[in-house]
PDB file of C-alpha atoms in Angstrom:
ATOM      1  CA  MET A 287     -46.349   5.556  -4.266  1.00  0.00           C
ATOM      2  CA  PHE A 288     -42.976   7.518  -6.050  1.00  0.00           C
ATOM      3  CA  ARG A 289     -44.589   6.443  -9.484  1.00  0.00           C
ATOM      4  CA  ALA A 290     -48.089   7.780  -8.075  1.00  0.00           C
ATOM      5  CA  ALA A 291     -46.494  10.917  -8.243  1.00  0.00           C
ATOM      6  CA  ILE A 292     -45.269  11.043 -11.114  1.00  0.00           C
ATOM      7  CA  VAL A 293     -48.549  10.142 -12.772  1.00  0.00           C
ATOM      8  CA  LEU A 294     -49.691  12.987 -10.865  1.00  0.00           C
ATOM      9  CA  SER A 295     -47.314  15.326 -11.776  1.00  0.00           C
ATOM     10  CA  GLN A 296     -47.736  14.810 -15.537  1.00  0.00           C
ATOM     11  CA  GLN A 297     -51.867  14.957 -14.717  1.00  0.00           C
ATOM     12  CA  TYR A 298     -50.820  18.160 -13.533  1.00  0.00           C
ATOM     13  CA  ASN A 299     -48.685  19.743 -16.227  1.00  0.00           C
ATOM     14  CA  ILE A 300     -45.963  20.071 -13.499  1.00  0.00           C
ATOM     15  CA  THR A 301     -42.946  20.294 -15.502  1.00  0.00           C
ATOM     16  CA  PHE A 302     -39.072  20.544 -14.856  1.00  0.00           C
ATOM     17  CA  GLN A 303     -37.077  22.796 -17.449  1.00  0.00           C
ATOM     18  CA  GLU A 304     -40.083  22.282 -19.217  1.00  0.00           C
ATOM     19  CA  GLN A 305     -40.064  18.251 -19.232  1.00  0.00           C
ATOM     20  CA  PHE A 306     -42.352  16.373 -17.844  1.00  0.00           C
ATOM     21  CA  LEU A 307     -40.966  14.301 -15.341  1.00  0.00           C
ATOM     22  CA  THR A 308     -40.821  10.142 -15.794  1.00  0.00           C
ATOM     23  CA  TYR A 309     -39.189   7.969 -14.106  1.00  0.00           C
ATOM     24  CA  GLU A 310     -35.718   5.091 -14.597  1.00  0.00           C
ATOM     25  CA  GLU A 311     -35.469   1.901 -12.681  1.00  0.00           C
ATOM     26  CA  ILE A 312     -32.197   0.276 -11.217  1.00  0.00           C
ATOM     27  CA  ILE A 313     -32.102  -3.000  -9.822  1.00  0.00           C
ATOM     28  CA  THR A 314     -29.384  -3.110  -6.994  1.00  0.00           C
ATOM     29  CA  ASP A 315     -29.218  -6.541  -5.861  1.00  0.00           C
ATOM     30  CA  ASP A 316     -28.113  -5.226  -2.509  1.00  0.00           C
ATOM     31  CA  ASP A 317     -24.643  -4.763  -4.123  1.00  0.00           C
ATOM     32  CA  ILE A 318     -23.677  -0.994  -3.532  1.00  0.00           C
ATOM     33  CA  MET A 319     -20.864  -1.051  -6.257  1.00  0.00           C
ATOM     34  CA  VAL A 320     -23.567  -1.996  -9.060  1.00  0.00           C
ATOM     35  CA  THR A 321     -26.081   0.581  -7.732  1.00  0.00           C
ATOM     36  CA  LEU A 322     -23.193   3.220  -8.349  1.00  0.00           C
ATOM     37  CA  GLU A 323     -22.362   1.977 -11.653  1.00  0.00           C
ATOM     38  CA  GLN A 324     -25.580   1.813 -12.815  1.00  0.00           C
ATOM     39  CA  THR A 325     -26.595   5.255 -11.274  1.00  0.00           C
ATOM     40  CA  CYS A 326     -23.550   6.670 -13.284  1.00  0.00           C
ATOM     41  CA  GLN A 327     -24.866   5.423 -16.400  1.00  0.00           C
ATOM     42  CA  LYS A 328     -28.215   7.230 -15.758  1.00  0.00           C
ATOM     43  CA  VAL A 329     -27.191  10.962 -14.699  1.00  0.00           C
ATOM     44  CA  SER A 330     -24.885  10.366 -17.892  1.00  0.00           C
ATOM     45  CA  ALA A 331     -27.818   9.581 -20.084  1.00  0.00           C
ATOM     46  CA  SER A 332     -30.577  11.205 -18.717  1.00  0.00           C
ATOM     47  CA  ASN A 333     -31.575  14.776 -17.090  1.00  0.00           C
ATOM     48  CA  ILE A 334     -31.656  13.375 -13.231  1.00  0.00           C
ATOM     49  CA  VAL A 335     -32.898  15.851 -11.144  1.00  0.00           C
ATOM     50  CA  GLY A 336     -33.589  12.839  -8.051  1.00  0.00           C
ATOM     51  CA  PHE A 337     -33.050   9.736  -6.478  1.00  0.00           C
ATOM     52  CA  ILE A 338     -35.340   7.388  -5.003  1.00  0.00           C
ATOM     53  CA  ASP A 339     -32.676   5.584  -2.903  1.00  0.00           C
ATOM     54  CA  PRO A 340     -32.430   1.792  -2.661  1.00  0.00           C
ATOM     55  CA  ALA A 341     -34.748  -0.296   0.226  1.00  0.00           C
ATOM     56  CA  TYR A 342     -31.229  -0.937   2.366  1.00  0.00           C
ATOM     57  CA  SER A 343     -30.081   1.441   4.401  1.00  0.00           C
ATOM     58  CA  SER A 344     -26.216   0.280   3.867  1.00  0.00           C
ATOM     59  CA  GLU A 345     -26.637   1.094  -0.237  1.00  0.00           C
ATOM     60  CA  THR A 346     -28.190   4.877   0.999  1.00  0.00           C
ATOM     61  CA  ARG A 347     -25.856   5.831   2.720  1.00  0.00           C
ATOM     62  CA  TYR A 348     -23.280   5.769   0.002  1.00  0.00           C
ATOM     63  CA  LEU A 349     -26.235   6.857  -2.281  1.00  0.00           C
ATOM     64  CA  VAL A 350     -26.940   9.985  -0.710  1.00  0.00           C
ATOM     65  CA  SER A 351     -22.921  11.125  -0.554  1.00  0.00           C
ATOM     66  CA  PHE A 352     -23.351  10.670  -4.265  1.00  0.00           C
ATOM     67  CA  ALA A 353     -26.555  12.583  -4.774  1.00  0.00           C
ATOM     68  CA  TYR A 354     -25.205  15.311  -2.644  1.00  0.00           C
ATOM     69  CA  ARG A 355     -22.047  15.452  -4.629  1.00  0.00           C
ATOM     70  CA  LEU A 356     -24.221  16.224  -7.928  1.00  0.00           C
ATOM     71  CA  GLY A 357     -26.465  18.451  -6.600  1.00  0.00           C
ATOM     72  CA  ILE A 358     -28.937  16.059  -6.494  1.00  0.00           C
ATOM     73  CA  LEU A 359     -32.099  15.222  -4.136  1.00  0.00           C
ATOM     74  CA  SER A 360     -31.701  12.198  -2.729  1.00  0.00           C
ATOM     75  CA  VAL A 361     -35.410  10.642  -0.746  1.00  0.00           C
ATOM     76  CA  SER A 362     -35.718   7.123   0.749  1.00  0.00           C
ATOM     77  CA  TYR A 363     -38.681   5.150   1.200  1.00  0.00           C
ATOM     78  CA  SER A 364     -37.312   2.306   3.615  1.00  0.00           C
ATOM     79  CA  ALA A 365     -33.739   2.910   5.035  1.00  0.00           C
ATOM     80  CA  THR A 366     -34.738   3.390   8.731  1.00  0.00           C
ATOM     81  CA  SER A 367     -31.010   3.044  10.225  1.00  0.00           C
ATOM     82  CA  PRO A 368     -30.662   5.928  13.215  1.00  0.00           C
ATOM     83  CA  GLU A 369     -27.487   7.209  11.644  1.00  0.00           C
ATOM     84  CA  LEU A 370     -28.648   8.199   8.734  1.00  0.00           C
ATOM     85  CA  SER A 371     -30.664  10.753  10.815  1.00  0.00           C
ATOM     86  CA  THR A 372     -27.321  12.408  11.480  1.00  0.00           C
ATOM     87  CA  ILE A 373     -27.010  13.587   7.545  1.00  0.00           C
ATOM     88  CA  ASP A 374     -27.998  17.432   7.610  1.00  0.00           C
ATOM     89  CA  ASN A 375     -27.064  18.188   4.141  1.00  0.00           C
ATOM     90  CA  GLY A 376     -30.467  19.389   2.823  1.00  0.00           C
ATOM     91  CA  ALA A 377     -30.414  17.077   0.006  1.00  0.00           C
ATOM     92  CA  PHE A 378     -31.506  13.714   2.025  1.00  0.00           C
ATOM     93  CA  TYR A 379     -35.221  13.170   3.040  1.00  0.00           C
ATOM     94  CA  ARG A 380     -36.751   9.585   4.053  1.00  0.00           C
ATOM     95  CA  VAL A 381     -40.468   8.992   4.025  1.00  0.00           C
ATOM     96  CA  VAL A 382     -40.371   6.072   6.746  1.00  0.00           C
ATOM     97  CA  PRO A 383     -39.794   6.881  10.663  1.00  0.00           C
ATOM     98  CA  SER A 384     -36.198   5.861  11.960  1.00  0.00           C
ATOM     99  CA  ASP A 385     -35.948   2.647  13.872  1.00  0.00           C
ATOM    100  CA  GLU A 386     -35.490   4.883  17.015  1.00  0.00           C
ATOM    101  CA  ASN A 387     -38.977   5.026  16.845  1.00  0.00           C
ATOM    102  CA  THR A 388     -39.488   1.478  16.821  1.00  0.00           C
ATOM    103  CA  VAL A 389     -37.142   1.334  20.022  1.00  0.00           C
ATOM    104  CA  LEU A 390     -39.297   3.743  21.488  1.00  0.00           C
ATOM    105  CA  GLY A 391     -42.638   1.664  21.415  1.00  0.00           C
ATOM    106  CA  VAL A 392     -40.870  -0.924  22.289  1.00  0.00           C
ATOM    107  CA  ILE A 393     -39.916   0.901  25.420  1.00  0.00           C
ATOM    108  CA  ILE A 394     -43.387   2.267  26.112  1.00  0.00           C
ATOM    109  CA  LEU A 395     -44.300  -1.423  25.828  1.00  0.00           C
ATOM    110  CA  PHE A 396     -41.856  -2.307  29.115  1.00  0.00           C
ATOM    111  CA  GLU A 397     -43.017   0.488  30.941  1.00  0.00           C
ATOM    112  CA  GLN A 398     -46.269   0.059  30.547  1.00  0.00           C
ATOM    113  CA  TYR A 399     -46.218  -3.617  31.751  1.00  0.00           C
ATOM    114  CA  LYS A 400     -43.310  -3.091  34.024  1.00  0.00           C
ATOM    115  CA  TRP A 401     -40.843  -5.940  32.290  1.00  0.00           C
ATOM    116  CA  LYS A 402     -37.302  -6.176  33.597  1.00  0.00           C
ATOM    117  CA  SER A 403     -35.805  -8.540  31.029  1.00  0.00           C
ATOM    118  CA  CYS A 404     -35.959  -9.610  27.959  1.00  0.00           C
ATOM    119  CA  ILE A 405     -34.259 -11.484  24.984  1.00  0.00           C
ATOM    120  CA  ILE A 406     -33.200  -9.901  21.585  1.00  0.00           C
ATOM    121  CA  LEU A 407     -33.097 -12.180  18.623  1.00  0.00           C
ATOM    122  CA  TYR A 408     -31.529 -10.177  15.723  1.00  0.00           C
ATOM    123  CA  GLN A 409     -30.249 -11.068  12.322  1.00  0.00           C
ATOM    124  CA  ASN A 410     -26.417 -10.453  11.156  1.00  0.00           C
ATOM    125  CA  ASP A 411     -26.355  -7.694   9.241  1.00  0.00           C
ATOM    126  CA  GLU A 412     -26.672  -3.982   9.769  1.00  0.00           C
ATOM    127  CA  TYR A 413     -30.053  -3.509  10.506  1.00  0.00           C
ATOM    128  CA  GLY A 414     -29.870  -6.211  12.804  1.00  0.00           C
ATOM    129  CA  TYR A 415     -26.783  -5.322  14.378  1.00  0.00           C
ATOM    130  CA  ASN A 416     -27.852  -1.540  14.946  1.00  0.00           C
ATOM    131  CA  GLY A 417     -31.631  -2.532  15.899  1.00  0.00           C
ATOM    132  CA  MET A 418     -29.942  -4.647  18.602  1.00  0.00           C
ATOM    133  CA  LYS A 419     -27.478  -2.345  20.044  1.00  0.00           C
ATOM    134  CA  PHE A 420     -29.934   0.974  20.261  1.00  0.00           C
ATOM    135  CA  LEU A 421     -32.396  -1.557  21.842  1.00  0.00           C
ATOM    136  CA  THR A 422     -29.799  -2.743  24.402  1.00  0.00           C
ATOM    137  CA  GLN A 423     -28.501   1.002  25.215  1.00  0.00           C
ATOM    138  CA  LYS A 424     -31.905   2.128  25.697  1.00  0.00           C
ATOM    139  CA  PHE A 425     -32.655  -0.795  27.897  1.00  0.00           C
ATOM    140  CA  SER A 426     -29.424  -0.156  29.802  1.00  0.00           C
ATOM    141  CA  THR A 427     -30.539   3.401  31.201  1.00  0.00           C
ATOM    142  CA  MET A 428     -33.738   1.892  32.232  1.00  0.00           C
ATOM    143  CA  ASN A 429     -32.145  -1.168  34.228  1.00  0.00           C
ATOM    144  CA  ILE A 430     -33.778  -3.519  32.038  1.00  0.00           C
ATOM    145  CA  LYS A 431     -31.733  -6.459  31.485  1.00  0.00           C
ATOM    146  CA  THR A 432     -30.862  -8.230  27.972  1.00  0.00           C
ATOM    147  CA  LEU A 433     -30.345 -11.470  29.024  1.00  0.00           C
ATOM    148  CA  GLU A 434     -29.750 -13.469  25.727  1.00  0.00           C
ATOM    149  CA  LYS A 435     -28.878 -11.765  22.215  1.00  0.00           C
ATOM    150  CA  ILE A 436     -29.132 -14.435  19.708  1.00  0.00           C
ATOM    151  CA  LYS A 437     -27.817 -13.531  16.276  1.00  0.00           C
ATOM    152  CA  PHE A 438     -29.787 -15.349  13.230  1.00  0.00           C
ATOM    153  CA  ASP A 439     -28.152 -15.948   9.949  1.00  0.00           C
ATOM    154  CA  ILE A 440     -30.204 -14.355   7.182  1.00  0.00           C
ATOM    155  CA  LYS A 441     -28.652 -16.031   4.262  1.00  0.00           C
ATOM    156  CA  GLN A 442     -28.328 -20.602   6.470  1.00  0.00           C
ATOM    157  CA  GLN A 443     -32.209 -18.754   7.814  1.00  0.00           C
ATOM    158  CA  ASN A 444     -30.903 -20.334  10.845  1.00  0.00           C
ATOM    159  CA  PHE A 445     -29.812 -19.813  14.310  1.00  0.00           C
ATOM    160  CA  GLN A 446     -26.021 -20.825  15.156  1.00  0.00           C
ATOM    161  CA  ILE A 447     -26.979 -21.652  19.093  1.00  0.00           C
ATOM    162  CA  ASP A 448     -29.406 -24.118  20.106  1.00  0.00           C
ATOM    163  CA  PHE A 449     -32.519 -21.952  19.931  1.00  0.00           C
ATOM    164  CA  LYS A 450     -34.906 -24.093  22.086  1.00  0.00           C
ATOM    165  CA  ASN A 451     -32.823 -24.485  24.847  1.00  0.00           C
ATOM    166  CA  THR A 452     -31.170 -20.996  25.224  1.00  0.00           C
ATOM    167  CA  LEU A 453     -34.848 -19.985  25.127  1.00  0.00           C
ATOM    168  CA  LEU A 454     -36.282 -22.329  27.721  1.00  0.00           C
ATOM    169  CA  ASP A 455     -33.065 -21.944  30.165  1.00  0.00           C
ATOM    170  CA  SER A 456     -33.184 -18.336  30.244  1.00  0.00           C
ATOM    171  CA  SER A 457     -35.173 -16.645  33.149  1.00  0.00           C
ATOM    172  CA  SER A 458     -37.048 -14.223  30.568  1.00  0.00           C
ATOM    173  CA  ARG A 459     -39.973 -15.019  28.688  1.00  0.00           C
ATOM    174  CA  ILE A 460     -39.979 -11.793  26.612  1.00  0.00           C
ATOM    175  CA  VAL A 461     -38.684 -12.073  23.424  1.00  0.00           C
ATOM    176  CA  ILE A 462     -38.058  -9.340  20.796  1.00  0.00           C
ATOM    177  CA  VAL A 463     -37.579 -10.576  17.150  1.00  0.00           C
ATOM    178  CA  TRP A 464     -35.664  -7.629  15.091  1.00  0.00           C
ATOM    179  CA  THR A 465     -35.473  -9.043  11.878  1.00  0.00           C
ATOM    180  CA  ASN A 466     -36.540  -8.352   8.248  1.00  0.00           C
ATOM    181  CA  GLU A 467     -40.162 -10.156   7.044  1.00  0.00           C
ATOM    182  CA  LYS A 468     -38.378 -13.940   5.438  1.00  0.00           C
ATOM    183  CA  SER A 469     -36.699 -14.065   8.948  1.00  0.00           C
ATOM    184  CA  THR A 470     -38.997 -13.342  10.729  1.00  0.00           C
ATOM    185  CA  ILE A 471     -41.536 -15.784   9.081  1.00  0.00           C
ATOM    186  CA  THR A 472     -39.306 -18.396   9.768  1.00  0.00           C
ATOM    187  CA  ILE A 473     -38.082 -17.856  13.313  1.00  0.00           C
ATOM    188  CA  LEU A 474     -41.824 -17.640  14.456  1.00  0.00           C
ATOM    189  CA  GLU A 475     -42.089 -21.278  12.340  1.00  0.00           C
ATOM    190  CA  LYS A 476     -39.122 -22.876  14.526  1.00  0.00           C
ATOM    191  CA  ALA A 477     -40.437 -21.418  17.281  1.00  0.00           C
ATOM    192  CA  LEU A 478     -44.051 -23.008  16.714  1.00  0.00           C
ATOM    193  CA  GLU A 479     -42.443 -26.176  16.025  1.00  0.00           C
ATOM    194  CA  ASP A 480     -40.022 -25.955  19.272  1.00  0.00           C
ATOM    195  CA  LYS A 481     -43.455 -25.018  21.103  1.00  0.00           C
ATOM    196  CA  LEU A 482     -42.098 -21.864  22.167  1.00  0.00           C
ATOM    197  CA  ILE A 483     -44.932 -19.499  21.413  1.00  0.00           C
ATOM    198  CA  GLY A 484     -48.011 -19.806  23.910  1.00  0.00           C
ATOM    199  CA  PRO A 485     -49.302 -18.587  27.021  1.00  0.00           C
ATOM    200  CA  TYR A 486     -45.077 -18.812  28.887  1.00  0.00           C
ATOM    201  CA  PHE A 487     -43.499 -16.284  25.760  1.00  0.00           C
ATOM    202  CA  VAL A 488     -44.278 -13.126  24.848  1.00  0.00           C
ATOM    203  CA  TRP A 489     -43.427 -12.259  21.666  1.00  0.00           C
ATOM    204  CA  ILE A 490     -42.014  -8.657  20.126  1.00  0.00           C
ATOM    205  CA  LEU A 491     -41.981  -8.237  16.641  1.00  0.00           C
ATOM    206  CA  THR A 492     -40.395  -5.145  14.778  1.00  0.00           C
ATOM    207  CA  THR A 493     -41.653  -6.433  11.492  1.00  0.00           C
ATOM    208  CA  THR A 494     -45.414  -6.801   9.900  1.00  0.00           C
ATOM    209  CA  VAL A 495     -45.969 -11.113   8.588  1.00  0.00           C
ATOM    210  CA  ALA A 496     -48.951 -11.483   7.568  1.00  0.00           C
ATOM    211  CA  LEU A 497     -51.162 -14.678   8.676  1.00  0.00           C
ATOM    212  CA  ASP A 498     -51.371 -15.976   5.253  1.00  0.00           C
ATOM    213  CA  TYR A 499     -47.864 -17.107   5.689  1.00  0.00           C
ATOM    214  CA  PHE A 500     -48.803 -19.956   8.207  1.00  0.00           C
ATOM    215  CA  ASN A 501     -51.805 -22.740   8.550  1.00  0.00           C
ATOM    216  CA  GLN A 502     -54.976 -22.824   9.915  1.00  0.00           C
ATOM    217  CA  ARG A 503     -53.531 -25.101  12.760  1.00  0.00           C
ATOM    218  CA  GLN A 504     -50.220 -22.946  13.083  1.00  0.00           C
ATOM    219  CA  LYS A 505     -52.773 -19.946  13.352  1.00  0.00           C
ATOM    220  CA  LYS A 506     -54.398 -20.846  16.492  1.00  0.00           C
ATOM    221  CA  GLU A 507     -50.857 -21.455  18.002  1.00  0.00           C
ATOM    222  CA  LEU A 508     -49.959 -17.743  17.240  1.00  0.00           C
ATOM    223  CA  ILE A 509     -50.720 -16.682  20.898  1.00  0.00           C
ATOM    224  CA  GLY A 510     -49.272 -13.834  22.584  1.00  0.00           C
ATOM    225  CA  ILE A 511     -47.579 -11.920  19.725  1.00  0.00           C
ATOM    226  CA  LEU A 512     -47.543  -8.462  19.577  1.00  0.00           C
ATOM    227  CA  THR A 513     -46.126  -6.284  16.669  1.00  0.00           C
ATOM    228  CA  VAL A 514     -44.758  -2.616  16.649  1.00  0.00           C
ATOM    229  CA  GLU A 515     -45.127  -0.835  13.825  1.00  0.00           C
ATOM    230  CA  PRO A 516     -45.481   2.402  11.995  1.00  0.00           C
ATOM    231  CA  VAL A 517     -49.018   3.469  10.748  1.00  0.00           C
ATOM    232  CA  LYS A 518     -50.482   5.238   8.329  1.00  0.00           C
ATOM    233  CA  GLY A 519     -51.675   9.166   9.324  1.00  0.00           C
ATOM    234  CA  ASP A 520     -55.136   8.460   8.802  1.00  0.00           C
ATOM    235  CA  PHE A 521     -55.200   5.777  11.572  1.00  0.00           C
ATOM    236  CA  VAL A 522     -53.962   8.061  14.312  1.00  0.00           C
ATOM    237  CA  ASP A 523     -56.278  10.901  12.653  1.00  0.00           C
ATOM    238  CA  VAL A 524     -53.565  12.834  11.114  1.00  0.00           C
ATOM    239  CA  PRO A 525     -54.773  14.325   7.568  1.00  0.00           C
ATOM    240  CA  ILE A 526     -54.037  13.336   4.255  1.00  0.00           C
ATOM    241  CA  ASN A 527     -54.715  14.527   0.881  1.00  0.00           C
ATOM    242  CA  THR A 528     -57.565  12.275   0.270  1.00  0.00           C
ATOM    243  CA  THR A 529     -58.082  13.589  -3.280  1.00  0.00           C
ATOM    244  CA  LEU A 530     -54.504  13.772  -4.741  1.00  0.00           C
ATOM    245  CA  LEU A 531     -54.618   9.753  -3.451  1.00  0.00           C
ATOM    246  CA  ASN A 532     -58.094   9.147  -5.437  1.00  0.00           C
ATOM    247  CA  GLU A 533     -56.743  10.807  -8.682  1.00  0.00           C
ATOM    248  CA  ALA A 534     -53.414   8.613  -8.461  1.00  0.00           C
ATOM    249  CA  TYR A 535     -55.093   5.417  -7.934  1.00  0.00           C
TER     250      TYR A 535
END
């Protein structure tokens, strides 16, 4: 998206200080110190007028503060932490909705179907902990019981408890999965293997997973799965500038 914006700026002869806009790339490896080090090098060597932040909220939080002190705008394309919504320095913007919107979507489902309890599966990082925290807080205000909170280790790609028996022994059959794409696929594969997906459980995913990851037999067994996700504006009759999109691509 941002590369397309650079292309458009050049096609429309948009300049900054009489120079065309270009871009520099940094591979962060999810390490904030590497991110800051390489960012300092780029800022020292080039006339940087804006940051497109890393994918993760944990890195974005620090880079936003750094950008603000330099007088540089910062834009995030995937950092969804609700805590970033409190940043009000006029130098930070994001083009994706906060996780609060995802929680709202889940809440609407529970209200619609009058569900009263759930099991939350979450990954053991900031994204997972924040999602689990906001969900349980909202559920608490609505008298919805969170019967199990099960942590998924994203490095080991496994649970630290007996996943199958914990779900089977619970009185709730609504399972919310707050994990990234890779972890969600692993969890679904384990659930399929343990026959936990089907008519007796409803699974609510917060990450979109392509069916291409599963074989034909598994696809037939993926029953009772819902996904809460953001959609493009034109899907819900919000106008978009198709002229610019066509010229960019």
